[in-house]
Short mmCIF file of N, CA, C and O in Angstrom, two decimals:
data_model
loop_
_atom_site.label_atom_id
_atom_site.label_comp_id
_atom_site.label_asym_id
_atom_site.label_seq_id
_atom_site.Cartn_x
_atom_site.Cartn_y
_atom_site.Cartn_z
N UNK A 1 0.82 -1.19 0.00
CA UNK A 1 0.00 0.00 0.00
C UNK A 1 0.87 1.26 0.00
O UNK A 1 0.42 2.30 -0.47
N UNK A 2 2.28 1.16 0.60
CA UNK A 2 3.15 2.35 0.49
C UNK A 2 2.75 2.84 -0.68
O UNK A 2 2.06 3.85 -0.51
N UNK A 3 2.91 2.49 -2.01
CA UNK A 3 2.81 3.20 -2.88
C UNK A 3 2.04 3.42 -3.97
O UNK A 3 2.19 3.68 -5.16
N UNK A 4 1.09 3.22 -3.13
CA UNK A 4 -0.48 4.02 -3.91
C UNK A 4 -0.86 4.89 -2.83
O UNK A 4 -0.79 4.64 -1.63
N UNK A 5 -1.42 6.31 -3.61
CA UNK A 5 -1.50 7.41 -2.61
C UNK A 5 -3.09 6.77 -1.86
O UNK A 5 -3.64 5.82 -2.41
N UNK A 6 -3.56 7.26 -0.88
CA UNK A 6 -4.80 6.87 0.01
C UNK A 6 -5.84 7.63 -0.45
O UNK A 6 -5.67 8.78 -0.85
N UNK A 7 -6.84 7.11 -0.42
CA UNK A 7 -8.25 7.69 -0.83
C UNK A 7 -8.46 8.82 0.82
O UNK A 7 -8.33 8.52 2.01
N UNK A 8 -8.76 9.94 0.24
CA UNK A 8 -9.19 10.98 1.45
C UNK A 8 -9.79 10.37 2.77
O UNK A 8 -9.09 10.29 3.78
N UNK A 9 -11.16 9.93 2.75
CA UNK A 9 -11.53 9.09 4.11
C UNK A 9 -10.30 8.08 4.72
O UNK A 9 -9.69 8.21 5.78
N UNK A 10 -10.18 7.13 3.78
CA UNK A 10 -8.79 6.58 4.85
C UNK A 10 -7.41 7.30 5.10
O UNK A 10 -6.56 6.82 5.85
N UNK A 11 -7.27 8.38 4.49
CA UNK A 11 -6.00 9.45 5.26
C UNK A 11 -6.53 10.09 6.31
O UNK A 11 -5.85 10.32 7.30
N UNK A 12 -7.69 10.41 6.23
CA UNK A 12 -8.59 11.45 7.13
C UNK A 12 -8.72 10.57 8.68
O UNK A 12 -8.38 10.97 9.80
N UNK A 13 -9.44 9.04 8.25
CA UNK A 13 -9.73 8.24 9.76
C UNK A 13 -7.97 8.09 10.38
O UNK A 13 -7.64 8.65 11.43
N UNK A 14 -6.94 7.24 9.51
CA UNK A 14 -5.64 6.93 10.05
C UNK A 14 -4.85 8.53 10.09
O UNK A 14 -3.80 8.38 9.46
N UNK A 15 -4.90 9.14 10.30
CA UNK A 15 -4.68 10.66 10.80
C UNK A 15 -5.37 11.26 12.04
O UNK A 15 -4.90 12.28 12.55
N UNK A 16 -6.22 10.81 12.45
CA UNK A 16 -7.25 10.80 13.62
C UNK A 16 -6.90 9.66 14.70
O UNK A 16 -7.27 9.52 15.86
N UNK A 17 -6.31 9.13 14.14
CA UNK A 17 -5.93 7.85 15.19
C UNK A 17 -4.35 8.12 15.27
O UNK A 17 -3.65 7.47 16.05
N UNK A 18 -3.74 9.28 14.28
CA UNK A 18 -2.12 9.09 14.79
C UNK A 18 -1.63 9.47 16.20
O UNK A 18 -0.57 8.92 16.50
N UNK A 19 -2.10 10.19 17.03
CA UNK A 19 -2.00 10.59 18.33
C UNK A 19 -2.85 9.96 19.36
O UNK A 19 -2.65 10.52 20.44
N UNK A 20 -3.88 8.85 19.48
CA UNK A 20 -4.54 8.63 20.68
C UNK A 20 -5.53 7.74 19.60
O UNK A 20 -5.81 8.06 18.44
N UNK A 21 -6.02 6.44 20.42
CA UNK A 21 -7.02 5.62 19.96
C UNK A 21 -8.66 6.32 20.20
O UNK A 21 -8.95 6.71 21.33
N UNK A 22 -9.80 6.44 18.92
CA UNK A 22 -10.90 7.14 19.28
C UNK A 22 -11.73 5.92 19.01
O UNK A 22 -11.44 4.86 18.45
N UNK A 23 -12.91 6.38 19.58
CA UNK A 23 -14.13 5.47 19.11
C UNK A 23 -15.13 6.31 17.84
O UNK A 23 -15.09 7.53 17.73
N UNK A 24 -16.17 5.24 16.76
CA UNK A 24 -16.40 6.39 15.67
C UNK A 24 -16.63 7.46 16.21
O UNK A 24 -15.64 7.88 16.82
N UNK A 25 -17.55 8.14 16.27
CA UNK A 25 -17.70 9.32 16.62
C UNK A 25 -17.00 9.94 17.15
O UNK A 25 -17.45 10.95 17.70
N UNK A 26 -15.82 9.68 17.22
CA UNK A 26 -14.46 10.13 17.96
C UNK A 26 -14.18 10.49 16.93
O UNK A 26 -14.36 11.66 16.58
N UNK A 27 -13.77 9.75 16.34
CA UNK A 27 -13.05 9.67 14.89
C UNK A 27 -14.06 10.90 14.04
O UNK A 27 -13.44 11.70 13.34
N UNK A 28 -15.13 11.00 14.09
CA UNK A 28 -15.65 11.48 13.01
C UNK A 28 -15.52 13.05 13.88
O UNK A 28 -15.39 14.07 13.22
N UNK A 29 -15.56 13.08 14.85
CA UNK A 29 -15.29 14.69 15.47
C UNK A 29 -14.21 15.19 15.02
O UNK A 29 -14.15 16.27 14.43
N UNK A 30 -13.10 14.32 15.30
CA UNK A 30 -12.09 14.84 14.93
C UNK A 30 -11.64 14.97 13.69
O UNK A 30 -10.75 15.80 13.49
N UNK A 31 -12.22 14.10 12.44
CA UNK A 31 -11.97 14.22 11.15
C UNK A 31 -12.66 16.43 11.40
O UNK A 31 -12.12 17.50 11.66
N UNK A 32 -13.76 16.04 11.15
CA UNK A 32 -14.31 18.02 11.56
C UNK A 32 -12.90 18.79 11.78
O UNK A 32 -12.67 19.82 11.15
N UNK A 33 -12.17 18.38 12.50
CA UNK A 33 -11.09 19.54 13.17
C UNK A 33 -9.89 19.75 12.46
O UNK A 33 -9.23 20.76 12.23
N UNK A 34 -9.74 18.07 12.04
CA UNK A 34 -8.82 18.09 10.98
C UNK A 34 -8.79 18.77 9.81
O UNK A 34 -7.73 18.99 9.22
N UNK A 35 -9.99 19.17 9.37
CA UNK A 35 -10.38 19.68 8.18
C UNK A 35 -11.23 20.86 8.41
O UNK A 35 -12.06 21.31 7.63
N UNK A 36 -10.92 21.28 9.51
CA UNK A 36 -11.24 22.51 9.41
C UNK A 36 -13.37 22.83 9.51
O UNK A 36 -14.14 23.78 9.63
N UNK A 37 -13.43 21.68 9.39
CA UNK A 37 -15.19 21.64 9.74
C UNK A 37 -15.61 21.26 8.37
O UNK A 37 -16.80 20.96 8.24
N UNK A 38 -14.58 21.20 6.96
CA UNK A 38 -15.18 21.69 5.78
C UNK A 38 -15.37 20.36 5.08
O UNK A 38 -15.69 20.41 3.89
N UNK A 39 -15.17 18.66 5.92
CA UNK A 39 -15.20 17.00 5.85
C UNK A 39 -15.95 16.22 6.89
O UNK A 39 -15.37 15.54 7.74
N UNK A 40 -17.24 16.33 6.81
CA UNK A 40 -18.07 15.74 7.69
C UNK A 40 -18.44 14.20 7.38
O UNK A 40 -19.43 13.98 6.69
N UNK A 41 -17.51 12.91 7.97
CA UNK A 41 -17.50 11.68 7.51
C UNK A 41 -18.45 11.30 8.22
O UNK A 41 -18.60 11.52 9.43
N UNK A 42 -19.70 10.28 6.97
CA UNK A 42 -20.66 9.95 7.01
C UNK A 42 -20.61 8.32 7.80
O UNK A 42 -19.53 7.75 7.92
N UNK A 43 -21.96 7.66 8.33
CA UNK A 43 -21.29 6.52 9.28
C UNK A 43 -20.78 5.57 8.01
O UNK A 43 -19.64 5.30 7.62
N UNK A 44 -21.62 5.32 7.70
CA UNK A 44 -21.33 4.02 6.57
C UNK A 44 -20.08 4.95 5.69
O UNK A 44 -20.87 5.79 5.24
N UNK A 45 -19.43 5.16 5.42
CA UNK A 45 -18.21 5.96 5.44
C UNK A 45 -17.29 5.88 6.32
O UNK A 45 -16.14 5.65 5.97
N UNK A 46 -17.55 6.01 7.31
CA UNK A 46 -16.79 5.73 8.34
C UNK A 46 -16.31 4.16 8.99
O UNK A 46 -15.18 3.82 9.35
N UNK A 47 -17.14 3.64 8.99
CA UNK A 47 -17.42 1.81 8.98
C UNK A 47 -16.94 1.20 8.28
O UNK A 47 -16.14 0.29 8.52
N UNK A 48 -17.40 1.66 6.98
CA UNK A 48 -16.47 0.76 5.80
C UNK A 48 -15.01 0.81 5.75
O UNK A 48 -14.26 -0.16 5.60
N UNK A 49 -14.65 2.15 5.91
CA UNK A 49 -12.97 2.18 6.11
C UNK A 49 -12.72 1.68 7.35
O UNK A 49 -11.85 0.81 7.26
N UNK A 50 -13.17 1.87 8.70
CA UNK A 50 -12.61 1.26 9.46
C UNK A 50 -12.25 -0.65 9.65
O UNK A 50 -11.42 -1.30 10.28
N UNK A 51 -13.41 -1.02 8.70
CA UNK A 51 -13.43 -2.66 8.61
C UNK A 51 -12.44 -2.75 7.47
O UNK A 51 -11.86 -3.83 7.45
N UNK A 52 -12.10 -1.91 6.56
CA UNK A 52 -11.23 -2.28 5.77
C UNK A 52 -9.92 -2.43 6.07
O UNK A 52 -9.21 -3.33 5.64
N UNK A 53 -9.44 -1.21 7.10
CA UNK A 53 -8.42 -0.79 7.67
C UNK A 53 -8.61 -1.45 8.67
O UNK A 53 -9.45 -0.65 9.10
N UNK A 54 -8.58 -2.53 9.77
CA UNK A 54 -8.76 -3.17 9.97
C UNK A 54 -8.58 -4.70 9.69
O UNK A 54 -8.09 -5.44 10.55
N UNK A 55 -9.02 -5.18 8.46
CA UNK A 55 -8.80 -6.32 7.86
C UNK A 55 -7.24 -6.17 6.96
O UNK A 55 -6.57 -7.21 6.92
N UNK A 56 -6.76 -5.13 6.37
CA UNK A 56 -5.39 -4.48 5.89
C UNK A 56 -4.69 -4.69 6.98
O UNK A 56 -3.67 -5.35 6.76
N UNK A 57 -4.89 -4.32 8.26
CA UNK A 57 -3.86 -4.84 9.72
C UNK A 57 -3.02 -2.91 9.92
O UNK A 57 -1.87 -2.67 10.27
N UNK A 58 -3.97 -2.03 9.59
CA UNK A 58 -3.23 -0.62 9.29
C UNK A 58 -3.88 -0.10 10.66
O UNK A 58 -3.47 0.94 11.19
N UNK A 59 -4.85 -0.81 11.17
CA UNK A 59 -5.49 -0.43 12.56
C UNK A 59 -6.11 -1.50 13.65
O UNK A 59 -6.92 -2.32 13.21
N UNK A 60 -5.89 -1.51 14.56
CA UNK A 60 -6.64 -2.66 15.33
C UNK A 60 -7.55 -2.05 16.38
O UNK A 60 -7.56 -0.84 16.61
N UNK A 61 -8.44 -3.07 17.09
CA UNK A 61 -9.47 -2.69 18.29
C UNK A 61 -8.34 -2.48 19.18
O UNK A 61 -7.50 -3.36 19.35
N UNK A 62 -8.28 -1.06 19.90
CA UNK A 62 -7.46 -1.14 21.09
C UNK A 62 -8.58 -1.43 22.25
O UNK A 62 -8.02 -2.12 23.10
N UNK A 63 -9.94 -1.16 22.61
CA UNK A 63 -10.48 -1.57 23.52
C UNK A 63 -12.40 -1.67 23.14
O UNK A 63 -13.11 -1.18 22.26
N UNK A 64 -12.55 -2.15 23.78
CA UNK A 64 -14.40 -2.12 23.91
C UNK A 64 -15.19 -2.49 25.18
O UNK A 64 -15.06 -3.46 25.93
N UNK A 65 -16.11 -1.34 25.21
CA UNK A 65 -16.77 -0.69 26.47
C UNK A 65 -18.57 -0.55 25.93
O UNK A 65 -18.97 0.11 24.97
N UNK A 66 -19.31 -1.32 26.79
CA UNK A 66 -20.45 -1.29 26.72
C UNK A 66 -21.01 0.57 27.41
O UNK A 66 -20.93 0.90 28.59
N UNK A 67 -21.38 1.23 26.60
CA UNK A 67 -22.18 2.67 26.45
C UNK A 67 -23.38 2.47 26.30
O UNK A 67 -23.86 2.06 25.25
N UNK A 68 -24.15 2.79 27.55
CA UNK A 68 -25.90 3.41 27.23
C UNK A 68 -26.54 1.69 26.87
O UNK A 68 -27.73 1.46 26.66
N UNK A 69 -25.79 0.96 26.88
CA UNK A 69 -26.43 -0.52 26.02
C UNK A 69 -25.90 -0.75 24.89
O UNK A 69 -26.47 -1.53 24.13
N UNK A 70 -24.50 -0.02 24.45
CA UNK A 70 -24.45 -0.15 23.31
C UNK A 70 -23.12 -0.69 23.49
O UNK A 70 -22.61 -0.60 24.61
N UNK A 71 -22.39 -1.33 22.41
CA UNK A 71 -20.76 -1.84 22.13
C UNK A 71 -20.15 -0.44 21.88
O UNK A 71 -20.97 0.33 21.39
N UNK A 72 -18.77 0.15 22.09
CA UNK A 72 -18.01 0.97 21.68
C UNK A 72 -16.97 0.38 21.53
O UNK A 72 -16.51 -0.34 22.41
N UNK A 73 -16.51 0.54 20.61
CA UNK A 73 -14.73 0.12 20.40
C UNK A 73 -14.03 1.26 20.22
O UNK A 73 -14.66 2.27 19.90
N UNK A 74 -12.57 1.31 20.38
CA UNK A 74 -12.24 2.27 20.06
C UNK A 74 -10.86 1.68 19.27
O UNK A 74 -10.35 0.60 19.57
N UNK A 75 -10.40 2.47 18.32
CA UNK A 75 -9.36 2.19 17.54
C UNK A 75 -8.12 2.81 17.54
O UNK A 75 -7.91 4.01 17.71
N UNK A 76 -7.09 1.66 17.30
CA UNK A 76 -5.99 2.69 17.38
C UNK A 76 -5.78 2.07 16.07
O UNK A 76 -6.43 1.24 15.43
N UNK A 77 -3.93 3.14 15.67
CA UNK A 77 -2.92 2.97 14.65
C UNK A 77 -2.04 1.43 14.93
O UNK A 77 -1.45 1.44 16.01
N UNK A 78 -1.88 0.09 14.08
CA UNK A 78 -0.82 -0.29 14.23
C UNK A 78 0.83 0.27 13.89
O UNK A 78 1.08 1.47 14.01
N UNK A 79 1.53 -0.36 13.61
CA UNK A 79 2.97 0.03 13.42
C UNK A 79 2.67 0.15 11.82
O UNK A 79 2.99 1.19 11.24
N UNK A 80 2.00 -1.03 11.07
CA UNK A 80 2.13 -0.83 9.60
C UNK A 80 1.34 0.39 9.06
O UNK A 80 1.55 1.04 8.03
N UNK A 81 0.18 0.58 10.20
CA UNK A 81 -0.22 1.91 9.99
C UNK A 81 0.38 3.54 9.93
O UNK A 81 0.34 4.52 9.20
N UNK A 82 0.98 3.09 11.28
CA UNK A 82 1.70 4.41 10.97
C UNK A 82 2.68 4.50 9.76
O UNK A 82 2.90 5.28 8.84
N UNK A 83 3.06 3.55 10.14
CA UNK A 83 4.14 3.92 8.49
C UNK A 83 3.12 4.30 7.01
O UNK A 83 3.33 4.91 5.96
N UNK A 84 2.25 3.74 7.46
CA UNK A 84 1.58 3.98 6.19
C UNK A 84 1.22 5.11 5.93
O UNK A 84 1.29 5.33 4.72
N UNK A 85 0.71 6.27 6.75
CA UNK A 85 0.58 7.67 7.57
C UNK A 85 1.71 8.31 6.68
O UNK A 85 1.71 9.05 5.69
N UNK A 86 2.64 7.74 7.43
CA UNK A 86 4.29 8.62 7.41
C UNK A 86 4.04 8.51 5.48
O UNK A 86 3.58 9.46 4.86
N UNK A 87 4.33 7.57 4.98
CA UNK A 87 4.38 7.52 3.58
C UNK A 87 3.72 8.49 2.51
O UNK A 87 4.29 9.09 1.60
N UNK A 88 2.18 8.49 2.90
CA UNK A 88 1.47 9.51 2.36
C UNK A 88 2.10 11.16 3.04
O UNK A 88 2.52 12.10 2.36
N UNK A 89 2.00 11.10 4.16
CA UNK A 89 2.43 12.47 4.70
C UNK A 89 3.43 12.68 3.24
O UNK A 89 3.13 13.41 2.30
N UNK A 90 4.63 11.86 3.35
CA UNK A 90 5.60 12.22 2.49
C UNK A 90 5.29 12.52 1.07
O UNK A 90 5.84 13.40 0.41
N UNK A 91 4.44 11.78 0.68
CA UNK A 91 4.20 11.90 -0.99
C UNK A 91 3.40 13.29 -0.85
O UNK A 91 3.84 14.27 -1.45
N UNK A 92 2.34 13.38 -0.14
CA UNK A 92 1.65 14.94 -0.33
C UNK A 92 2.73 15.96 0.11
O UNK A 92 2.52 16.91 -0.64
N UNK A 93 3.64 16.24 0.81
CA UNK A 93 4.67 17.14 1.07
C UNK A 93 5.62 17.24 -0.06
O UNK A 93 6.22 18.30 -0.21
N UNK A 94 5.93 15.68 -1.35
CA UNK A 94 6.52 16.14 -2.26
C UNK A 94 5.96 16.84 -3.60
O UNK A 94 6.49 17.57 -4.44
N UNK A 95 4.88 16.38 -3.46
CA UNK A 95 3.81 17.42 -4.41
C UNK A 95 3.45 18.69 -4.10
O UNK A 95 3.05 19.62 -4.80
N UNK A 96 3.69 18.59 -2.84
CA UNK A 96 3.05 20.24 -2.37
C UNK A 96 4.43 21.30 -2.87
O UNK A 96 4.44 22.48 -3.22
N UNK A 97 5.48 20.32 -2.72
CA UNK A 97 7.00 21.31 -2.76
C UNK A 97 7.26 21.34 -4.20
O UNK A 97 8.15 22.14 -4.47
N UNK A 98 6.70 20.65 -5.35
CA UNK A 98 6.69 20.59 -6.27
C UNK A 98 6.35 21.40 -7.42
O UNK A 98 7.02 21.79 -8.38
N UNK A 99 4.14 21.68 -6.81
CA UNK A 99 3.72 22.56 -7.06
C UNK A 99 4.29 24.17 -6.61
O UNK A 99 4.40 25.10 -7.41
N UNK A 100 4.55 24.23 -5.46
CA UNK A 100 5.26 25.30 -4.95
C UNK A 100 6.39 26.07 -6.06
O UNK A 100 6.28 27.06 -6.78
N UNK A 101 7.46 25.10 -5.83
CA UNK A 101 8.78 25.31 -7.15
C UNK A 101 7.74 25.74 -8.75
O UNK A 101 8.11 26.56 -9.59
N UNK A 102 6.78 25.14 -8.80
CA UNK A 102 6.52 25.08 -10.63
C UNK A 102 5.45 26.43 -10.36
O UNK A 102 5.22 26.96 -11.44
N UNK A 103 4.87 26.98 -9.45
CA UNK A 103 4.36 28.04 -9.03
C UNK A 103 5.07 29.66 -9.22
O UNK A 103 4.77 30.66 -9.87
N UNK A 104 6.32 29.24 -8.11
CA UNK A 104 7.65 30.15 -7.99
C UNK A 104 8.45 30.48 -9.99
O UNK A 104 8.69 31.48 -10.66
N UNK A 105 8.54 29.33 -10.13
CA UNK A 105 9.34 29.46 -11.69
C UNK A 105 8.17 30.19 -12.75
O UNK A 105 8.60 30.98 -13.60
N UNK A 106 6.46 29.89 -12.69
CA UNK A 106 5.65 30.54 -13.56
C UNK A 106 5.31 31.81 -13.18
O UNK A 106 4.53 32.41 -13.92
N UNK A 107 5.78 32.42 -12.07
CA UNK A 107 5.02 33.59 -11.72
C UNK A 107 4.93 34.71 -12.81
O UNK A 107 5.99 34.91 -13.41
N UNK A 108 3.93 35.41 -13.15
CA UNK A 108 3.73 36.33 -14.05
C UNK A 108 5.15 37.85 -13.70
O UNK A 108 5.79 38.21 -12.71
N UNK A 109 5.07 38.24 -14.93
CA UNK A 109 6.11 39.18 -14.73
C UNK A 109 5.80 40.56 -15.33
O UNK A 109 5.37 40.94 -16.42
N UNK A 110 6.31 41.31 -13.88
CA UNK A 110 4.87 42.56 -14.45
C UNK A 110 5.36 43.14 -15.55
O UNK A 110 6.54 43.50 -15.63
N UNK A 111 4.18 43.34 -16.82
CA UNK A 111 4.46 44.33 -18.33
C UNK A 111 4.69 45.65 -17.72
O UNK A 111 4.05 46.00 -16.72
N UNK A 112 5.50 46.34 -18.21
CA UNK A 112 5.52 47.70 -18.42
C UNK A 112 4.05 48.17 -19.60
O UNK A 112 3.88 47.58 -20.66
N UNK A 113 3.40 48.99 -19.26
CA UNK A 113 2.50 49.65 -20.03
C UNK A 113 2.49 51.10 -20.35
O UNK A 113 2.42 52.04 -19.55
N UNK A 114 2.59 51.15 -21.78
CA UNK A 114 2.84 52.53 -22.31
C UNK A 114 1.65 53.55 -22.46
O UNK A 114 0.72 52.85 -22.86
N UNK A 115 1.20 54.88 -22.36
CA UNK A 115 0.35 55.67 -21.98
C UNK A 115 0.15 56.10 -23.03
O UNK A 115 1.21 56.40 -23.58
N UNK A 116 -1.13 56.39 -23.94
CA UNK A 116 -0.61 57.24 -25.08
C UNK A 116 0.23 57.07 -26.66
O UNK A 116 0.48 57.88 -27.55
N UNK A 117 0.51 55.64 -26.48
CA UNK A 117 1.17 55.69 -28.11
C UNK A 117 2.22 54.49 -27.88
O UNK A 117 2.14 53.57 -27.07
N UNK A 118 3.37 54.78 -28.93
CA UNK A 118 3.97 53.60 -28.97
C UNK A 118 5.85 54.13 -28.37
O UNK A 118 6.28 55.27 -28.21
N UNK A 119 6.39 53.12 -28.21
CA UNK A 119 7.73 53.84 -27.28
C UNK A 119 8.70 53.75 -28.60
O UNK A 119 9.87 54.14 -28.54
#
């Protein structure tokens, strides 16, 4: 998986889990913060990547706690996860420095404009 870039929801959930194991709605709060409020991950959205990521071995159950009557699990990052994290981090930081440089080299260059006629 190193080297295929990640579909947004699974950078978004394994980015939410790089600092502290959440339960969904953990996860989905904090996707909000991560993004600024402007990525509101839907459940079945949220579920599906986590069972995927999950069955990949990029995240495991760190615990589960009966809530209100209900199951909660909460998830953390494994080791192959994080690396997997680290990898993308890296590929979007070399595109970003990329675009940056090809940004810097196109910048427009201001015309002189003549008033009145020809020079």
């Amino acid at each position: 998986m190193a080297d295929r870039q990640l579909q947004e929801p699974t950078r978004l959930v394994l980015t939410a889990l790089a600092d502290a194991p959440r339960h969904g709605y953990a996860i989905v709060q904090e996707v909000l913060a991560i993004t600024g409020g402007r990525t509101k991950m839907l459940t079945g959205t949220l579920y599906t990547a986590l069972d995927r990521l999950l069955q990949q071995g990029l995240i495991r159950i760190d615990h589960e706690e009966v809530v209100a009557g209900r199951l909660r699990r909460s998830f953390a990052l494994t080791e192959p996860g994080r690396e997997t994290l680290a990898n993308e981090t890296e590929r979007l930081r070399a595109g970003v420095a990329e675009a940056d440089r090809r940004l810097a080299l196109g910048s427009p260059q201001p015309t002189l404009r003549t008033v009145g006629g020809t020079a």
